[in-house]
Tab-separated table of C-alpha atoms and ligand atoms in Angstrom:
chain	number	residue	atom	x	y	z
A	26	UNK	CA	62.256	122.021	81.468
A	27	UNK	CA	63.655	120.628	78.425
A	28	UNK	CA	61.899	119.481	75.504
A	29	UNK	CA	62.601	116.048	75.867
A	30	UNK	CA	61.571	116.300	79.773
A	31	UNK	CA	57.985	117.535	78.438
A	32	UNK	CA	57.474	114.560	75.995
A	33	UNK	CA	58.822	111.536	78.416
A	34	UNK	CA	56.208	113.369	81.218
A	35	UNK	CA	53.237	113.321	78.103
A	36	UNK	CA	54.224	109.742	77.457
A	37	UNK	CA	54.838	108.654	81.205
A	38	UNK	CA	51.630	110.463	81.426
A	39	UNK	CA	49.422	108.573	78.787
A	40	UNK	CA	51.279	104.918	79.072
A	41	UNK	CA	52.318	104.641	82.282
A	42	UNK	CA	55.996	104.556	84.428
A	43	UNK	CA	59.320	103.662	82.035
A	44	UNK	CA	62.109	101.347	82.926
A	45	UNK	CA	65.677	102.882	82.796
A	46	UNK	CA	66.510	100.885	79.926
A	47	UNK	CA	63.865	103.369	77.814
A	48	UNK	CA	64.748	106.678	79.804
A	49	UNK	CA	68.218	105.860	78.473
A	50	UNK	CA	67.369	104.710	75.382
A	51	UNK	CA	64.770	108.305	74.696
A	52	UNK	CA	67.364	110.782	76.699
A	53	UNK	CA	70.768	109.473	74.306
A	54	UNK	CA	68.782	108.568	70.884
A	55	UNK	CA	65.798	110.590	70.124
A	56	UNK	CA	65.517	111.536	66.868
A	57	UNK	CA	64.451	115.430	67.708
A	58	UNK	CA	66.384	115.705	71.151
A	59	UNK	CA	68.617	112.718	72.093
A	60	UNK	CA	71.765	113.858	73.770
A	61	UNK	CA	73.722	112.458	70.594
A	62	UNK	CA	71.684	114.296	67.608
A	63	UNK	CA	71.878	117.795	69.711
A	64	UNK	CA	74.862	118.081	72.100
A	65	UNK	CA	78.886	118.411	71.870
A	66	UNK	CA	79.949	115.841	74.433
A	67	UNK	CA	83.501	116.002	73.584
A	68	UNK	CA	86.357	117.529	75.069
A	69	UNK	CA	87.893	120.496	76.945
A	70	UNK	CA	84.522	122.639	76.064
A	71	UNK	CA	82.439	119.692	76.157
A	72	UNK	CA	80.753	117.266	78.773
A	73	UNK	CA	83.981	114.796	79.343
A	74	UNK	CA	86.875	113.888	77.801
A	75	UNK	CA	87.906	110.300	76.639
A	76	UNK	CA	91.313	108.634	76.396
A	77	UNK	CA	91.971	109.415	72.429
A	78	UNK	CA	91.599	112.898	73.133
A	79	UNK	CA	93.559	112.873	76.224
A	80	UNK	CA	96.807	112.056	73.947
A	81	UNK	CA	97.986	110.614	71.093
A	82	UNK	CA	99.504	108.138	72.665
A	83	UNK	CA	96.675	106.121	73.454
A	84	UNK	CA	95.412	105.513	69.529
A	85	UNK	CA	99.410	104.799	69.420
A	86	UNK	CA	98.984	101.748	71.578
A	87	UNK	CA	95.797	100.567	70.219
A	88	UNK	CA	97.301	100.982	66.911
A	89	UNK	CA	101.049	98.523	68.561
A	90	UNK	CA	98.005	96.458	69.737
A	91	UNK	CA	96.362	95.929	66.186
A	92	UNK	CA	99.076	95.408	64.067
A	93	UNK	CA	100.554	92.705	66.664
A	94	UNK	CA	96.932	91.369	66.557
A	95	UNK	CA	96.920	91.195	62.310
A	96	UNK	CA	100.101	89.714	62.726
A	97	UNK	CA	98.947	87.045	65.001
A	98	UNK	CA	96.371	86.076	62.513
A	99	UNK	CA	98.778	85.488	59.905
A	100	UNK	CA	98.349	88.853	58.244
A	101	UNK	CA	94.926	88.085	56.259
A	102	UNK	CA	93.886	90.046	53.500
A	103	UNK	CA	91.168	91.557	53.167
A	104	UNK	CA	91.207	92.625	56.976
A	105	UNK	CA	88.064	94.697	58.185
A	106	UNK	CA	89.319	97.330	61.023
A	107	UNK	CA	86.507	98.300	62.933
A	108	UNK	CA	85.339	100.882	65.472
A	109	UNK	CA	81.948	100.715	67.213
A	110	UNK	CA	80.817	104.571	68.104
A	111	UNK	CA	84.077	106.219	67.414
A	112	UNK	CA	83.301	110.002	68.728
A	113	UNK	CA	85.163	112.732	66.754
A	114	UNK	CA	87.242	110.148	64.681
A	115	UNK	CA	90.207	110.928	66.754
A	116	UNK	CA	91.180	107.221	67.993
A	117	UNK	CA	90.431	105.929	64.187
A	118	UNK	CA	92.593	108.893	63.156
A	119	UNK	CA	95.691	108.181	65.507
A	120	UNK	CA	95.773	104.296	64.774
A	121	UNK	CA	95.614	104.891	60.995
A	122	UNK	CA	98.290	107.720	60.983
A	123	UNK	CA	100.621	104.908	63.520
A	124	UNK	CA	99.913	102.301	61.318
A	125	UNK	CA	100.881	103.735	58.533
A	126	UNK	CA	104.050	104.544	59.878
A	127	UNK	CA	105.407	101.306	61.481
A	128	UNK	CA	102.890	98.559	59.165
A	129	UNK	CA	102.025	100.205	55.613
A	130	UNK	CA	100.942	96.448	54.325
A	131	UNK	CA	98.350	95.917	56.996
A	132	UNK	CA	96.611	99.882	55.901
A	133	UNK	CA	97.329	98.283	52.229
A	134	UNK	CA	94.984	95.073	53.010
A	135	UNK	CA	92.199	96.757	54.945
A	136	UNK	CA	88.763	97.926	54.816
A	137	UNK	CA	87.993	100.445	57.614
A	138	UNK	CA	84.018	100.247	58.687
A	139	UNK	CA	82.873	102.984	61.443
A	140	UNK	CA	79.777	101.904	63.602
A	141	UNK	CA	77.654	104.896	64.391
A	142	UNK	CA	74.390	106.300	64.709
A	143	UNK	CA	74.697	110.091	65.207
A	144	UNK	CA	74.887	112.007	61.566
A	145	UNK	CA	76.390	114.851	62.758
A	146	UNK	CA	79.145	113.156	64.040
A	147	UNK	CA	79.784	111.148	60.730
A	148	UNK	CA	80.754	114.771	58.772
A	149	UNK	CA	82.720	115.509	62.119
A	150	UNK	CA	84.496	111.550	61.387
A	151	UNK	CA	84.602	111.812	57.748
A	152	UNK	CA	86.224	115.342	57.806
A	153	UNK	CA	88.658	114.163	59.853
A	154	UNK	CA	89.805	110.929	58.290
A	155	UNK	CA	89.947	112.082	54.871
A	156	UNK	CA	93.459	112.300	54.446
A	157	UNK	CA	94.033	108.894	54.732
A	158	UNK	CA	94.455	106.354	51.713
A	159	UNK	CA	92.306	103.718	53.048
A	160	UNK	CA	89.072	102.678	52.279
A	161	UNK	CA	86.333	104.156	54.871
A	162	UNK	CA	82.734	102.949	55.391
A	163	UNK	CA	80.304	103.627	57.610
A	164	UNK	CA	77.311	101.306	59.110
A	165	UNK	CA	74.414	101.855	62.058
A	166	UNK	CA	74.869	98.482	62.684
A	167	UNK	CA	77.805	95.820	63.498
A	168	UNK	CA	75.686	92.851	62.076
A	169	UNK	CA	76.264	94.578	58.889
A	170	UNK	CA	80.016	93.861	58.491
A	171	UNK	CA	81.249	91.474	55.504
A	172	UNK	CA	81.914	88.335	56.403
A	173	UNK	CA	85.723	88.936	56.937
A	174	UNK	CA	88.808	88.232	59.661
A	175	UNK	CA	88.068	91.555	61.640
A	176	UNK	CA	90.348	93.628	64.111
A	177	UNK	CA	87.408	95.676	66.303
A	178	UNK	CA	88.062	98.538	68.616
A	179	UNK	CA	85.727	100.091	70.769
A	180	UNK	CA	86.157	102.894	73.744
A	181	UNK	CA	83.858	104.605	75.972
A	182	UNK	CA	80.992	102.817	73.701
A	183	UNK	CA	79.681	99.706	76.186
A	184	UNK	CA	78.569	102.245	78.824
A	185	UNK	CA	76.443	104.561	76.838
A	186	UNK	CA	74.507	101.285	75.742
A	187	UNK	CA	71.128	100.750	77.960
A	188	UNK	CA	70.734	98.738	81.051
A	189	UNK	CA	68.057	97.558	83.362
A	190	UNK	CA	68.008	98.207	86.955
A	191	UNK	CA	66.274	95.731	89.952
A	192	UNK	CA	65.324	97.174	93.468
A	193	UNK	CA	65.614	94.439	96.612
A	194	UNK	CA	62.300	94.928	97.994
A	195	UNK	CA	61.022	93.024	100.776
A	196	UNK	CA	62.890	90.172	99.557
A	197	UNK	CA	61.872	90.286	96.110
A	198	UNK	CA	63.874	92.201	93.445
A	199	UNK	CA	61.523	95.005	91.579
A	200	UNK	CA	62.809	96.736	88.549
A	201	UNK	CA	63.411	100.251	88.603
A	202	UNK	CA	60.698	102.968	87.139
A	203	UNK	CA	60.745	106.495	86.291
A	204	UNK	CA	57.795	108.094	86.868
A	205	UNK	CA	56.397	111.525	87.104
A	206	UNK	CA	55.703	113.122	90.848
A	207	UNK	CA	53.087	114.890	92.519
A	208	UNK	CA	55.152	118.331	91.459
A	209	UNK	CA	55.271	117.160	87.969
A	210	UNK	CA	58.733	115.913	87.600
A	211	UNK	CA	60.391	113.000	86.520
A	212	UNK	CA	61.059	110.585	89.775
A	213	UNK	CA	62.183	106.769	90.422
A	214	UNK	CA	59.424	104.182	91.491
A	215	UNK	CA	59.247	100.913	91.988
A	216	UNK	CA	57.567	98.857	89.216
A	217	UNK	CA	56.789	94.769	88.379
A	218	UNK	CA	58.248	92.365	90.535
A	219	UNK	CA	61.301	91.031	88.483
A	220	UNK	CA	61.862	87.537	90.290
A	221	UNK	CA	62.012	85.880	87.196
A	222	UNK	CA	64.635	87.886	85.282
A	223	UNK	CA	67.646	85.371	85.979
A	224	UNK	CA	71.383	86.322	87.029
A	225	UNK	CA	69.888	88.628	89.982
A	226	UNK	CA	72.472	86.519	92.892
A	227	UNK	CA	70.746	87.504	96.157
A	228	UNK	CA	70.517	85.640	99.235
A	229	UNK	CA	69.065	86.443	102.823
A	230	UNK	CA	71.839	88.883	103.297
A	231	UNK	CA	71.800	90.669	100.522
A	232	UNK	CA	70.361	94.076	102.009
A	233	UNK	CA	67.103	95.708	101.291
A	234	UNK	CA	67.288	98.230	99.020
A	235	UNK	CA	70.306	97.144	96.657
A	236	UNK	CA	70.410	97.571	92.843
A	237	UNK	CA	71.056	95.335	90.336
A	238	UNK	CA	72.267	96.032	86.838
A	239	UNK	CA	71.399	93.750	83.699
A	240	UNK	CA	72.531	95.124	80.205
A	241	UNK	CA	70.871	92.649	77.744
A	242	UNK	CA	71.345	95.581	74.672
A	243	UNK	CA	75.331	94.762	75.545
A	244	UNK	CA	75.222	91.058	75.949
A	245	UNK	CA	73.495	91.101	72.757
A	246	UNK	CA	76.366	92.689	71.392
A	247	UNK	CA	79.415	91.073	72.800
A	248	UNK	CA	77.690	87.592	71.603
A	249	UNK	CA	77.717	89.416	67.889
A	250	UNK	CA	81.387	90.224	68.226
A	251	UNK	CA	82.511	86.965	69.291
A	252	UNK	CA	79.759	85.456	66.777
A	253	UNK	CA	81.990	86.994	63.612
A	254	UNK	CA	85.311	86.452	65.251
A	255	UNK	CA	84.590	82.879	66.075
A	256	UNK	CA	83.820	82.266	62.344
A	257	UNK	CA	86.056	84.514	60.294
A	258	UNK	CA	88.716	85.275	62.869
A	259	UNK	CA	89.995	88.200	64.776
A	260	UNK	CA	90.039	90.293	68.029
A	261	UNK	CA	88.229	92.546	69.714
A	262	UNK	CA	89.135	95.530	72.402
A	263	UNK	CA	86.062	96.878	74.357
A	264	UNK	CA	87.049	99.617	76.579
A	265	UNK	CA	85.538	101.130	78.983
A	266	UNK	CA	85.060	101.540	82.695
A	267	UNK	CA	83.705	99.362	85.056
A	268	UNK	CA	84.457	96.112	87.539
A	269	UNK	CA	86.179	92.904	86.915
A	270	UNK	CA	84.551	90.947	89.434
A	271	UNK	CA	80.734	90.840	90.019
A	272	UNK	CA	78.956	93.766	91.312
A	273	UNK	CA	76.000	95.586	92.464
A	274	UNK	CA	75.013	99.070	93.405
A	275	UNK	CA	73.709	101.770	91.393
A	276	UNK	CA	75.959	103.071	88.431
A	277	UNK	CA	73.503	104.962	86.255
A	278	UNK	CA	75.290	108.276	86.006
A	279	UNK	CA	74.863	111.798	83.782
A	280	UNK	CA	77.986	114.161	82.650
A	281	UNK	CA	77.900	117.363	82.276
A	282	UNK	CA	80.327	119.831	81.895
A	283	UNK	CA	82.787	117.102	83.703
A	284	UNK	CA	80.825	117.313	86.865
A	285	UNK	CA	78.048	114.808	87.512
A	286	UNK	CA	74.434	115.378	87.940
A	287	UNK	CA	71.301	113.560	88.467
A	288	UNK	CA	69.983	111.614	85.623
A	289	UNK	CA	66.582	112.655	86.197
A	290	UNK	CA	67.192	116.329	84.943
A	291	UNK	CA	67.275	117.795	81.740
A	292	UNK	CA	66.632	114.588	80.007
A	293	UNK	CA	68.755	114.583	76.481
A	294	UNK	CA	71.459	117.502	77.925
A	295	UNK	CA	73.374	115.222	79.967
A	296	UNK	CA	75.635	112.336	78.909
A	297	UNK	CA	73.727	109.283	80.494
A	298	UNK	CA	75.687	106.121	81.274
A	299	UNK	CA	76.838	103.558	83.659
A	300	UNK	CA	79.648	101.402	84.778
A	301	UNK	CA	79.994	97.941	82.498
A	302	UNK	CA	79.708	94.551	84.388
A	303	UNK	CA	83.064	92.669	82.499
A	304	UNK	CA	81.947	89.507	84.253
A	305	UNK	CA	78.626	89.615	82.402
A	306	UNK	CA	80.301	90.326	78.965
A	307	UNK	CA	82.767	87.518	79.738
A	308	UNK	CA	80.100	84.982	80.620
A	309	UNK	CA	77.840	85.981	77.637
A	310	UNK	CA	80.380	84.944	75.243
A	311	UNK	CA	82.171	82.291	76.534
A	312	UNK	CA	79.770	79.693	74.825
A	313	UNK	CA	80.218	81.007	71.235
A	314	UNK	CA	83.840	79.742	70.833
A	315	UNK	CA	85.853	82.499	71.564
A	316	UNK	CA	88.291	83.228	74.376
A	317	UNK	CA	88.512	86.593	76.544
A	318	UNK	CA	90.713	88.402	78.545
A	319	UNK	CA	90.822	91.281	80.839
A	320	UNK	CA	93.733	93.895	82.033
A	321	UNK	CA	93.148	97.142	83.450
A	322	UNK	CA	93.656	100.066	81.252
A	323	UNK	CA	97.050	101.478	83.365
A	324	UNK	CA	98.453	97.869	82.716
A	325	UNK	CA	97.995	97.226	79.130
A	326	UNK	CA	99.474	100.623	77.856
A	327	UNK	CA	102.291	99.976	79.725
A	328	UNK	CA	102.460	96.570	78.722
A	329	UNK	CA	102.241	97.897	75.277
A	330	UNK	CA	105.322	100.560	75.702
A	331	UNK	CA	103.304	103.745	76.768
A	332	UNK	CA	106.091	105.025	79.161
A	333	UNK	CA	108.405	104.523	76.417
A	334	UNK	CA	106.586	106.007	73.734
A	335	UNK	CA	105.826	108.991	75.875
A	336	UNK	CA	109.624	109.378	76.804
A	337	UNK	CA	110.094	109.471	72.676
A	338	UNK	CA	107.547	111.836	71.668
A	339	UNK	CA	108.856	114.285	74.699
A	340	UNK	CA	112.362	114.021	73.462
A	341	UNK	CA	112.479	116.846	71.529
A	342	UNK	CA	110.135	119.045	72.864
A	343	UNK	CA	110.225	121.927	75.496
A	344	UNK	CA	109.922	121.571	78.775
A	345	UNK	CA	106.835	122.578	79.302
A	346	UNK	CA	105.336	120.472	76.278
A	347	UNK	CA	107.575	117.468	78.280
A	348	UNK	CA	105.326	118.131	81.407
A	349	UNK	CA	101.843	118.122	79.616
A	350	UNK	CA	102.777	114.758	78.091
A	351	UNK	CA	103.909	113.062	81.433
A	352	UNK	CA	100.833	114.745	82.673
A	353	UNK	CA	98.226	113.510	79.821
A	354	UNK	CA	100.049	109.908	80.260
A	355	UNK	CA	99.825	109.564	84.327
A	356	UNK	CA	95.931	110.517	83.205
A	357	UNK	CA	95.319	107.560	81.200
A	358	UNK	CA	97.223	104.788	82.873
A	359	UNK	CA	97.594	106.487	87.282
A	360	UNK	CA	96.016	103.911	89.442
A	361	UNK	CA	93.961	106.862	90.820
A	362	UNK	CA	92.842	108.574	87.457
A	363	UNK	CA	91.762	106.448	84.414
A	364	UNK	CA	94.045	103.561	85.136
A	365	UNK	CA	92.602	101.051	87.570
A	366	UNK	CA	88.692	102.065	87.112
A	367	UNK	CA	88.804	101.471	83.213
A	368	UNK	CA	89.305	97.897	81.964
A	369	UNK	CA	90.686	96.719	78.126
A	370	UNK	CA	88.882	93.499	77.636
A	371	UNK	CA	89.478	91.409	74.854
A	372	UNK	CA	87.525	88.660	72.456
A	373	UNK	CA	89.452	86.878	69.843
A	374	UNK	CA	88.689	83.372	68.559
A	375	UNK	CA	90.713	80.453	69.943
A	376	UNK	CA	93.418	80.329	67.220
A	377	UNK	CA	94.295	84.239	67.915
A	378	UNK	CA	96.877	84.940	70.937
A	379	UNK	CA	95.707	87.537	72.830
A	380	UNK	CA	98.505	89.749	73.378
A	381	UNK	CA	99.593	91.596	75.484
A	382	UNK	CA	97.162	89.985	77.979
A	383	UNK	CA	98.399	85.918	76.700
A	384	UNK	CA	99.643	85.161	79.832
A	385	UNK	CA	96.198	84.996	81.729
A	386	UNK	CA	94.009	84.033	78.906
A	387	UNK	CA	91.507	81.295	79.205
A	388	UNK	CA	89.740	78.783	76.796
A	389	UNK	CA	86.170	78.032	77.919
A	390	UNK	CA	87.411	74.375	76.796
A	391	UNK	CA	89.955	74.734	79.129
A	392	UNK	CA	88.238	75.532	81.994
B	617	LIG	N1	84.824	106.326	71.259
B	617	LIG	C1	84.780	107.753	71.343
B	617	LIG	C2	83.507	108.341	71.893
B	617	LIG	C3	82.516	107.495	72.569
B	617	LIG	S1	80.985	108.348	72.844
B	617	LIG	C4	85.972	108.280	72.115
B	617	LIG	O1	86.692	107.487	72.685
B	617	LIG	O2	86.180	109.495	72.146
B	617	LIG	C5	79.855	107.230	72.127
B	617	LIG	C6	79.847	107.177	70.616
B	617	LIG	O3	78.924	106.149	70.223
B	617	LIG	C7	79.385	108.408	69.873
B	617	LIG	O4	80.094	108.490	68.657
B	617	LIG	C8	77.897	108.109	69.615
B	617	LIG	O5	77.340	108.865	68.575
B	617	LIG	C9	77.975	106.655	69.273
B	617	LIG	N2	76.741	105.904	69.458
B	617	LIG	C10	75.797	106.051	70.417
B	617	LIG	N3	74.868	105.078	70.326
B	617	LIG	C11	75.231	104.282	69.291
B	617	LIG	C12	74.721	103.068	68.711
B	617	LIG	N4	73.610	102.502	69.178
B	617	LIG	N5	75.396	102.504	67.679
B	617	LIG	C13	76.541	103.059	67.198
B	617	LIG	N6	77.084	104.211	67.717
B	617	LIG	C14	76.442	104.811	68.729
């Protein structure tokens, strides 16, 4: 039993059954034991492996992506660059190097701010961004950004935030409890009835026993994005898996070693998350005045010239370096690996284009 399994039984124990939203919450951020103050979730030897550290390539397109964006806006300066939970610095590290290659006046007019809790993996950033000539804060907190036109990146960060699950029970939707079981571990259980919490669609054929998810800790944060884009300008890219379209079902999942296990064990070893709702973030911010966008993640590298910049970078290499990238590429963009089931959605205020995905982008004015 892991430490942090002993102290959510004592607490289960004294106050009673927790909602998923706090299980999360203690197994990923607490101070002693959370998964992000203890473990080494990245990579090869780690729990998974995300896009930026997949290849180059993909930092490359984000970086095509924000420089096109800046453009867009009429090149302001001061420009904040942002990235919400950025890992091991490796996306921050490829967009920087790319834009200082193919834009050096945009890395001349920004400020670079990094969003992110975990200490130890701010020396792990900082060590690895220090060769660049920009100027490199950190924050805990987006609502602590200046008051600036901002281009904001964020991948693989949406899913690790907390969500709220609801149980159809005899017609009535009951949120979801952890709770400790007659053998002394940590089980589900059924706890208050949750009729009133609004956006649960259910009808008489909805079937007994479904699962709802409700994410207010990302709403909360998608309306701050689109807040400070709607009044000083920009875009944002959250990427990250999950559907399009409204869904249900239960997405709560834990990593480990790149081979999933159940949530309920070994509270603060595993990498806790769950699939994002799009249509949610879409809806939360389509009152504050910006406009959004969706493509799936296979679609707007391509868009971007992924196949292209992979055929460059394998021009002069061996053939066996030429394999890993076409390998490393199919990863991030095949239909049946991370292409279809991760999504790049996109918030920029009505004056910004949002390009590459322009072509279906709506206006809530317009709709
Ligand atoms: N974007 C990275 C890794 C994502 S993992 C990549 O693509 O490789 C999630 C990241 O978010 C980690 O850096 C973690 O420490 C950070 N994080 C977790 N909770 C956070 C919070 N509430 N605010 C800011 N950062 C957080």
């Amino acid at each position: 039993m892991t430490h942090l399994e002993k102290k959510i039984i004592q607490l289960i124990t004294t106050q009673g059954p927790i909602d998923v939203s706090q299980y999360m919450l203690l197994s990923m951020d607490d101070p002693q034991y959370g998964y992000y103050k203890t473990a080494n979730p990245f990579g090869q030897d780690g729990d998974f492996i995300t896009a930026p550290e997949i290849s180059q390539t993909f930092g490359e397109m984000i970086a095509v992506w924000a420089i096109i964006t800046w453009k867009n806006m009429g090149d302001p300066s001061p420009v904040l660059l942002c990235e919400i939970g950025p890992g091991r610095g490796t996306l921050m590290d490829d967009i920087l190097r790319t834009i200082g290659k193919l834009e050096p006046e945009y890395l001349a007019c920004m400020r670079v701010f990094l969003v992110e809790t975990s200490p130890r993996l701010v020396i792990i950033q900082r060590k690895k961004l220090r060769a660049h000539n920009v100027r490199i804060e950190w924050i805990v907190d987006f609502t602590k950004l200046p008051d600036l036109p901002l281009v904001l990146i964020s991948n693989e960060f949406f899913d690790v935030l907390p969500i709220h699950q609801y149980v159809l029970n005899n017609g009535h939707f009951r949120e979801r409890m952890i709770s400790v079981d007659k053998n002394g571990h940590l089980c589900f259980s059924l706890g208050p009835d949750a009729s009133d919490v609004h956006v649960i669609p259910s009808d008489d054929n909805t079937p007994g026993g479904i699962i709802m998810e409700l994410s207010p800790a990302r709403l909360d944060l998608a309306q701050a994005i689109s807040k400070h884009l709607a009044k000083n300008r920009g875009a944002a890219l959250i990427i990250d898996y999950g559907a399009i379209e409204p869904s249900c079902g239960d997405t709560l999942q834990a990593i480990s070693k790149h081979s999933f296990r159940n949530p309920l064990e070994n509270p603060g070893s595993y990498d806790l998350t769950s699939h994002v709702d799009f249509s949610a973030l879409a809806q939360a911010v389509c009152n504050s005045g910006c406009h959004t966008a969706i493509l799936t993640q296979g679609a707007f590298l391509i868009k971007l010239g992924l196949l292209e910049r992979a055929k460059k970078l394998g021009s002069d290499k061996n053939e066996t370096l030429r394999q890993k990238i076409t390998a490393d590429v199919k990863r991030l963009a095949a239909p049946d690996q991370m292409g279809e089931l991760f999504k790049v959605f996109c918030i920029a205020d009505p004056e910004t284009t949002m390009l590459p995905f322009a072509w279906q982008a709506s206006h809530p004015n317009n709709d």
